[in-house]
XYZ file of C-alpha atoms in Angstrom:
362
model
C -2.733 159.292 154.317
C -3.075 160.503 157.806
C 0.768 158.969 159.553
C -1.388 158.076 162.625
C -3.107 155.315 160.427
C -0.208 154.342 158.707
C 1.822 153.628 161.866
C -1.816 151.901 162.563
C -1.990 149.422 159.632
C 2.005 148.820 160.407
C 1.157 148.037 163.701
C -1.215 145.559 163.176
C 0.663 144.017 160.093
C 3.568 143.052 162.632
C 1.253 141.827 165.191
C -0.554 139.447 162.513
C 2.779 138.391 161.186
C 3.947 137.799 164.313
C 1.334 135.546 165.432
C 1.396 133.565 162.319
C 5.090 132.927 163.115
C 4.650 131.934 166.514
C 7.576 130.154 167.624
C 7.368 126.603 169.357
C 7.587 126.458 172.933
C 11.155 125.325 174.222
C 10.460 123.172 177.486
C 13.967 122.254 179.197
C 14.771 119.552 181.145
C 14.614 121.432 184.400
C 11.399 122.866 184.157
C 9.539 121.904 187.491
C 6.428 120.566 186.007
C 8.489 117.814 184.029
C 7.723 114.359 186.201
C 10.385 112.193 186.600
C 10.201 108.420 187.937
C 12.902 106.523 188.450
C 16.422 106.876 189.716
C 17.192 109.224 186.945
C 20.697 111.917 187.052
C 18.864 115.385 187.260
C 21.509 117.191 188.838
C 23.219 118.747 185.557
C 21.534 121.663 183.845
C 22.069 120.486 180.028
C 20.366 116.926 180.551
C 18.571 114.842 182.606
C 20.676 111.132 182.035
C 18.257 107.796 182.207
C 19.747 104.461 183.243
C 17.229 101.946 184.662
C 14.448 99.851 183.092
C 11.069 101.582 184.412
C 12.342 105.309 184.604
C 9.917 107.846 182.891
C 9.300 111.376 181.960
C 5.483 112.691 181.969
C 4.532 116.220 180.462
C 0.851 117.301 180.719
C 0.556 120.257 178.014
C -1.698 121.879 175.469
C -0.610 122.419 171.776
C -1.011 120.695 168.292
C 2.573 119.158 168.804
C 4.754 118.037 170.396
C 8.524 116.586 170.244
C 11.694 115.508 172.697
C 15.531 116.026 172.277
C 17.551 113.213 173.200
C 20.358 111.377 172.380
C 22.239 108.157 173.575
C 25.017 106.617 174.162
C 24.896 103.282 172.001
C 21.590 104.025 170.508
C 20.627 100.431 171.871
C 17.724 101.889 174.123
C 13.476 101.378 173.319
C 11.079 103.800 174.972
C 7.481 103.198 175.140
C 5.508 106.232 174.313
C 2.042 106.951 175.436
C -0.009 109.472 174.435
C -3.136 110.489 177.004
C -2.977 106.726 178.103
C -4.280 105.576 175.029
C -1.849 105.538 172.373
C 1.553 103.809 172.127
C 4.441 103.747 169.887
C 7.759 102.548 170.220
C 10.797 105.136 170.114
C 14.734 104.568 169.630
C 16.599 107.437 169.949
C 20.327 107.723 168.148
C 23.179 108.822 169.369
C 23.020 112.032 167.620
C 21.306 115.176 169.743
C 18.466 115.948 167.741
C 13.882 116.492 167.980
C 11.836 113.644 167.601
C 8.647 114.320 166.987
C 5.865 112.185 169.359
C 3.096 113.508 167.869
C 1.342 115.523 165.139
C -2.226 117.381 164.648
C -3.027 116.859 168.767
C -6.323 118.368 169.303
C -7.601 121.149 171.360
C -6.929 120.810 175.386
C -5.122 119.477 177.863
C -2.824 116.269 176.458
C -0.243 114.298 178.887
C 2.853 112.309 176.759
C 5.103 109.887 179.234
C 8.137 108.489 177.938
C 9.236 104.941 179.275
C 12.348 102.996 179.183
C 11.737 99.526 178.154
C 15.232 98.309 178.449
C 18.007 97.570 180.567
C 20.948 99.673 181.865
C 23.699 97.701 180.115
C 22.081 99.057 176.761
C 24.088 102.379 178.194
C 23.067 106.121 179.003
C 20.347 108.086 177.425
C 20.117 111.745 177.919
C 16.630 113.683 177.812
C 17.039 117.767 177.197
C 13.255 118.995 176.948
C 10.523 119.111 174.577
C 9.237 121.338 171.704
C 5.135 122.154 172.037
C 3.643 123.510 168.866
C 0.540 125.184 168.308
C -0.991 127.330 170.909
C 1.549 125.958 173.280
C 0.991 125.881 177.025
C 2.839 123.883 179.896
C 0.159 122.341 182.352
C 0.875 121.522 186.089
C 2.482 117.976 186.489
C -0.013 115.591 187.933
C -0.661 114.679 191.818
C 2.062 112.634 193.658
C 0.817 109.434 193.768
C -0.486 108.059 196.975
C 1.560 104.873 197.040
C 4.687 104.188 196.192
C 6.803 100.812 194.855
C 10.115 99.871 194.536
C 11.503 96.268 192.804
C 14.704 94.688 193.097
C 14.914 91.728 190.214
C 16.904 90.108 187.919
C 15.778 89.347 184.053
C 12.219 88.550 185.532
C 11.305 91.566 186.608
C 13.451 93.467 184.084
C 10.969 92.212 181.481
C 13.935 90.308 179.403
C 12.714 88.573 176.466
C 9.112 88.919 176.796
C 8.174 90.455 173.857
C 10.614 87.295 171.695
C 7.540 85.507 170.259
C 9.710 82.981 168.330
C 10.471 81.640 172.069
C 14.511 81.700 171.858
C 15.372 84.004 174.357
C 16.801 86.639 172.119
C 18.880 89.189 173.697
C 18.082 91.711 171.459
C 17.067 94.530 173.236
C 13.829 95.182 170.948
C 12.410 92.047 172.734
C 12.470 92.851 176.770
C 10.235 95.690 177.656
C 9.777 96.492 181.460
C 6.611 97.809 180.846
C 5.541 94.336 180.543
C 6.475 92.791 183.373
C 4.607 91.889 186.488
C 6.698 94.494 188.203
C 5.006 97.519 186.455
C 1.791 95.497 186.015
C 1.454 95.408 190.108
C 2.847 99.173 190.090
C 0.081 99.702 187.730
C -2.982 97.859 190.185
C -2.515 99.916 192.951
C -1.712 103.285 190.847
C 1.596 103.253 192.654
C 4.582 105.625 191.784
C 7.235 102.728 190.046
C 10.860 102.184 190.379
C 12.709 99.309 189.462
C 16.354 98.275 189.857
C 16.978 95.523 188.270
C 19.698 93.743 186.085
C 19.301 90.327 183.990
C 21.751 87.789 185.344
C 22.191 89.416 188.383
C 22.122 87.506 191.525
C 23.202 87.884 195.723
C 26.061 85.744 195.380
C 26.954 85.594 192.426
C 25.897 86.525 188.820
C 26.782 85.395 185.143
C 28.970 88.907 185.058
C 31.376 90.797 187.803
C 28.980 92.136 189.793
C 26.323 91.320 192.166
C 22.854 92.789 193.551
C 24.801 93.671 197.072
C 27.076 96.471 194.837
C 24.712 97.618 192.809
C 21.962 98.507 194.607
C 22.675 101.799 196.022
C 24.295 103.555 192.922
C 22.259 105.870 190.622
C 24.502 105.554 187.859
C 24.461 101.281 187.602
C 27.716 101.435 185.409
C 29.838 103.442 187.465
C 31.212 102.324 191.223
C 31.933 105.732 191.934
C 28.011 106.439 191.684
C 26.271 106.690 194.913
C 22.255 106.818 195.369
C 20.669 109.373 197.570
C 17.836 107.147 198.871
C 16.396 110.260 201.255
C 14.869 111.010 198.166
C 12.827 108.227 197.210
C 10.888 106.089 200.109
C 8.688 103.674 198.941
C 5.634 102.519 200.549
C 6.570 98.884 199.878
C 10.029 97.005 198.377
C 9.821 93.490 196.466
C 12.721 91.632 196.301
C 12.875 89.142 193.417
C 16.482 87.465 193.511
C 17.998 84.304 193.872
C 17.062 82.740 190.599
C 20.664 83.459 189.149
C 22.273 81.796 192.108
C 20.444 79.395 192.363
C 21.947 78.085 188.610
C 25.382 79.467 189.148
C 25.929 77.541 192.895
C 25.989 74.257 190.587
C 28.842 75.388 188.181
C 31.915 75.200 189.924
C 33.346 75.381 185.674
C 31.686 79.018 185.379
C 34.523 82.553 185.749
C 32.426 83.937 187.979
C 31.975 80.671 190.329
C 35.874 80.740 190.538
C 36.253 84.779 191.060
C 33.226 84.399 193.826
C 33.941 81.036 195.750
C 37.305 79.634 194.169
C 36.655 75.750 194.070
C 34.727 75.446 197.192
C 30.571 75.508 196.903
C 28.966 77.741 199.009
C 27.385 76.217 202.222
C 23.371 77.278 202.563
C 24.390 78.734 205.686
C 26.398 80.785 203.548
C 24.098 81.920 201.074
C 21.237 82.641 203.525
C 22.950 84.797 205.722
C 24.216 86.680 202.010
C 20.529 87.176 201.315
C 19.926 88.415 205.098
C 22.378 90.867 205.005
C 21.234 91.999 201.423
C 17.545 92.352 202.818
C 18.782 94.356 205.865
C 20.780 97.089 203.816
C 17.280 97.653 202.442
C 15.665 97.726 205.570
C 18.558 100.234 206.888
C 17.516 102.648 204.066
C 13.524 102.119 204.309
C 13.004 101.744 208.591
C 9.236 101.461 207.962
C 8.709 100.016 204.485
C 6.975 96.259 204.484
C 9.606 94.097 202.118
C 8.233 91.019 200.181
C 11.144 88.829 199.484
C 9.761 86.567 196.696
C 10.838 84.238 193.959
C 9.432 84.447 190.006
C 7.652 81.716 188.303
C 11.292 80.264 186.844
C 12.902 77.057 188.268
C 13.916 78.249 191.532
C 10.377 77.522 192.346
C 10.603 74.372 190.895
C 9.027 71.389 193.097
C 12.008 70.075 195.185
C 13.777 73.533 195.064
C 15.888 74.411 197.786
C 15.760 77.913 197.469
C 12.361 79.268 198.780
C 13.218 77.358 202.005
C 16.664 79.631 202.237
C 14.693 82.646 201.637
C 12.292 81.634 204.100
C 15.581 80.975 206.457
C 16.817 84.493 206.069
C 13.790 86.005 206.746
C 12.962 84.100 210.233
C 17.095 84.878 211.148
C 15.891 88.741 210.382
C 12.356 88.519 212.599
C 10.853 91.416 211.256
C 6.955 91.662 211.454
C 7.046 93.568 208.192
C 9.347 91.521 206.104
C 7.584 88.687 203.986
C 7.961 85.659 201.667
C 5.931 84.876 198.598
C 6.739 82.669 196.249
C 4.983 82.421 192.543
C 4.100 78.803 190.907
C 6.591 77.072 188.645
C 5.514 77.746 185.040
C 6.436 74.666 183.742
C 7.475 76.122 180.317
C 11.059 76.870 178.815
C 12.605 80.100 178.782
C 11.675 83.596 180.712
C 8.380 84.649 181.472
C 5.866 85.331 178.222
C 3.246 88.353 178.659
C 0.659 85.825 179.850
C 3.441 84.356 182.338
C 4.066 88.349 183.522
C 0.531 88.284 183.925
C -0.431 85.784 186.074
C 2.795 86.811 188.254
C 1.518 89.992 188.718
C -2.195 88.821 189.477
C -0.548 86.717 192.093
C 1.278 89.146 193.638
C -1.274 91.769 193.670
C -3.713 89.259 195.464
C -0.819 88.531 198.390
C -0.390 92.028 198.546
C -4.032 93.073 198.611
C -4.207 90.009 201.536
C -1.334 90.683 203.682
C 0.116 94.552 203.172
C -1.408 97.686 205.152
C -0.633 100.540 203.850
């Protein structure tokens, strides 16, 4: 045989054998057309780390598969994960580094995954390192900034604690509170805003059930550690809700409770106290966002109760600020027991979309 045609038929058995063993496509954490939401530690080249309820990671690709490497620190984290904004699973990753795979036999195109953090930041760290593509794998451009931009600041409301507990108890389980529930990311959601949420269950202005309050936490990106500070050049939101107060307004009446002693020793604090506390709290936020309108509102629990002191102390602190682009809003009672259901997330969110829609230009 003629060596020209041998090298030939060589040729073109390596070429076929090497297409046949096409590798997956290794995407790392740092590649630019990875979208990240949320205050989310991007700075180190191994991993990006997740802490806060709401913060995501979107991928628009092509290929027949597709998986992520994470790991975690307690393993006591849920993701929500949605497949071209149809399909959705729920994902736990473990505290060992290792693929999971999101999805299987994808068809031919374009396909976007997102990956959502359900829970809260007291579940600990989780750290993302990329995704595996299989299949004719291709990287797509990340999609268009969004036009409008949100920011929350909440306690268990907004974090979406509990609401997916059907037996009604309350369970602190983190399986049952999933932020993609809550009104927060349902109002996020009406107005195809870009969503970030800093939140905490128990958490109050004054005082919370646990050593630490909205006023130091707020401006960390890493929630658990003091030392953590927030760039907030990086994010500015078209619009900040505030949902706080409903923590206080419990722990004010137990003079019994650690945290009542550590805060205010035996002495209950005066209103004039508490609203200027709130005041200040609202003008650190206005310090970082100069231009942003702020809603300061109270959830459907019993600090909205009828007879309830406390919308008239938000409404208080707001008039001592006199800004034109600071707000109150206050949702109805919900007369049942416990947090907020779905339905009750709902309705919150239909209410504040409609005060928003009536009273925000932007």
């Amino acid at each position: 045989m003629n060596p020209t045609f041998k090298l030939l038929g060589l040729f073109l058995f390596v070429t076929l054998f090497s297409c046949s063993q096409k590798q997956d496509l290794i995407v790392a954490n740092t590649n630019p057309n990875i979208e990240y939401w949320g205050r989310i530690d991007t700075t180190t080249l191994e991993a990006a780390e997740l802490y806060w309820s709401g913060s995501s990671i979107r991928l628009n690709f092509e290929g027949s598969s597709i998986a992520v490497m994470f790991d975690e620190e307690r393993g006591d984290n849920y993701y929500n994960v949605i497949m071209d904004n149809d399909s959705l699973f729920v994902f736990r990753p473990d505290t060992v580094q290792q693929y999971y795979t999101l999805a299987n036999g994808l068809s031919d195109g374009s396909h976007q995954v997102e990956i959502f953090k359900r829970t809260e930041w007291d579940r600990g760290w989780s750290r993302f390192y990329g995704f595996k593509i299989g299949g004719s794998a291709e990287v797509l451009p990340k999609p268009e900034e969004k036009k409008r931009k949100i920011e929350f600041y909440g306690n268990s409301i907004t974090a979406g604690y509990a609401v997916e507990d059907f037996s009604g108890q309350d369970r602190s389980d983190s399986i049952f509170t999933n932020n993609y529930l809550s009104y927060a990311k349902l109002t996020a959601d009406h107005f195809d805003a870009e969503y970030r949420c800093i939140c905490k269950s128990g958490i109050g202005i004054t005082i919370s059930w646990f050593p630490l309050i909205m006023p130091e936490m707020y401006n960390r990106l890493d929630p658990a550690d003091p030392n953590s500070s927030w760039d907030f050049s990086k994010y500015s939101p078209d619009l900040v809700v505030i949902n706080l107060f409903q923590n206080d307004s419990w722990l004010v009446e137990r003079p019994e409770h650690e945290e009542f002693k550590r805060q205010f020793g035996t002495v209950k604090p005066s209103d004039d106290f508490i609203i200027q506390s709130y005041a200040d709290f609202v003008n650190s936020i206005r310090k970082e966002y100069p231009d942003a309108p702020i809603i300061c509102m109270l959830g459907n629990m019993d600090a909205t109760r009828e007879g309830s002191r406390w919308p008239g102390l938000v409404e208080a602190a707001v008039k001592q600020l006199d800004d034109p682009k600071i707000y109150t809003f206050f949702e109805p009672f919900k007369n049942s027991p416990g947090h907020p259901t779905i339905e009750e997330q709902q309705t919150m969110a239909k209410n504040l979309n409609k005060f928003i829609e009536q009273n925000i230009q932007w």
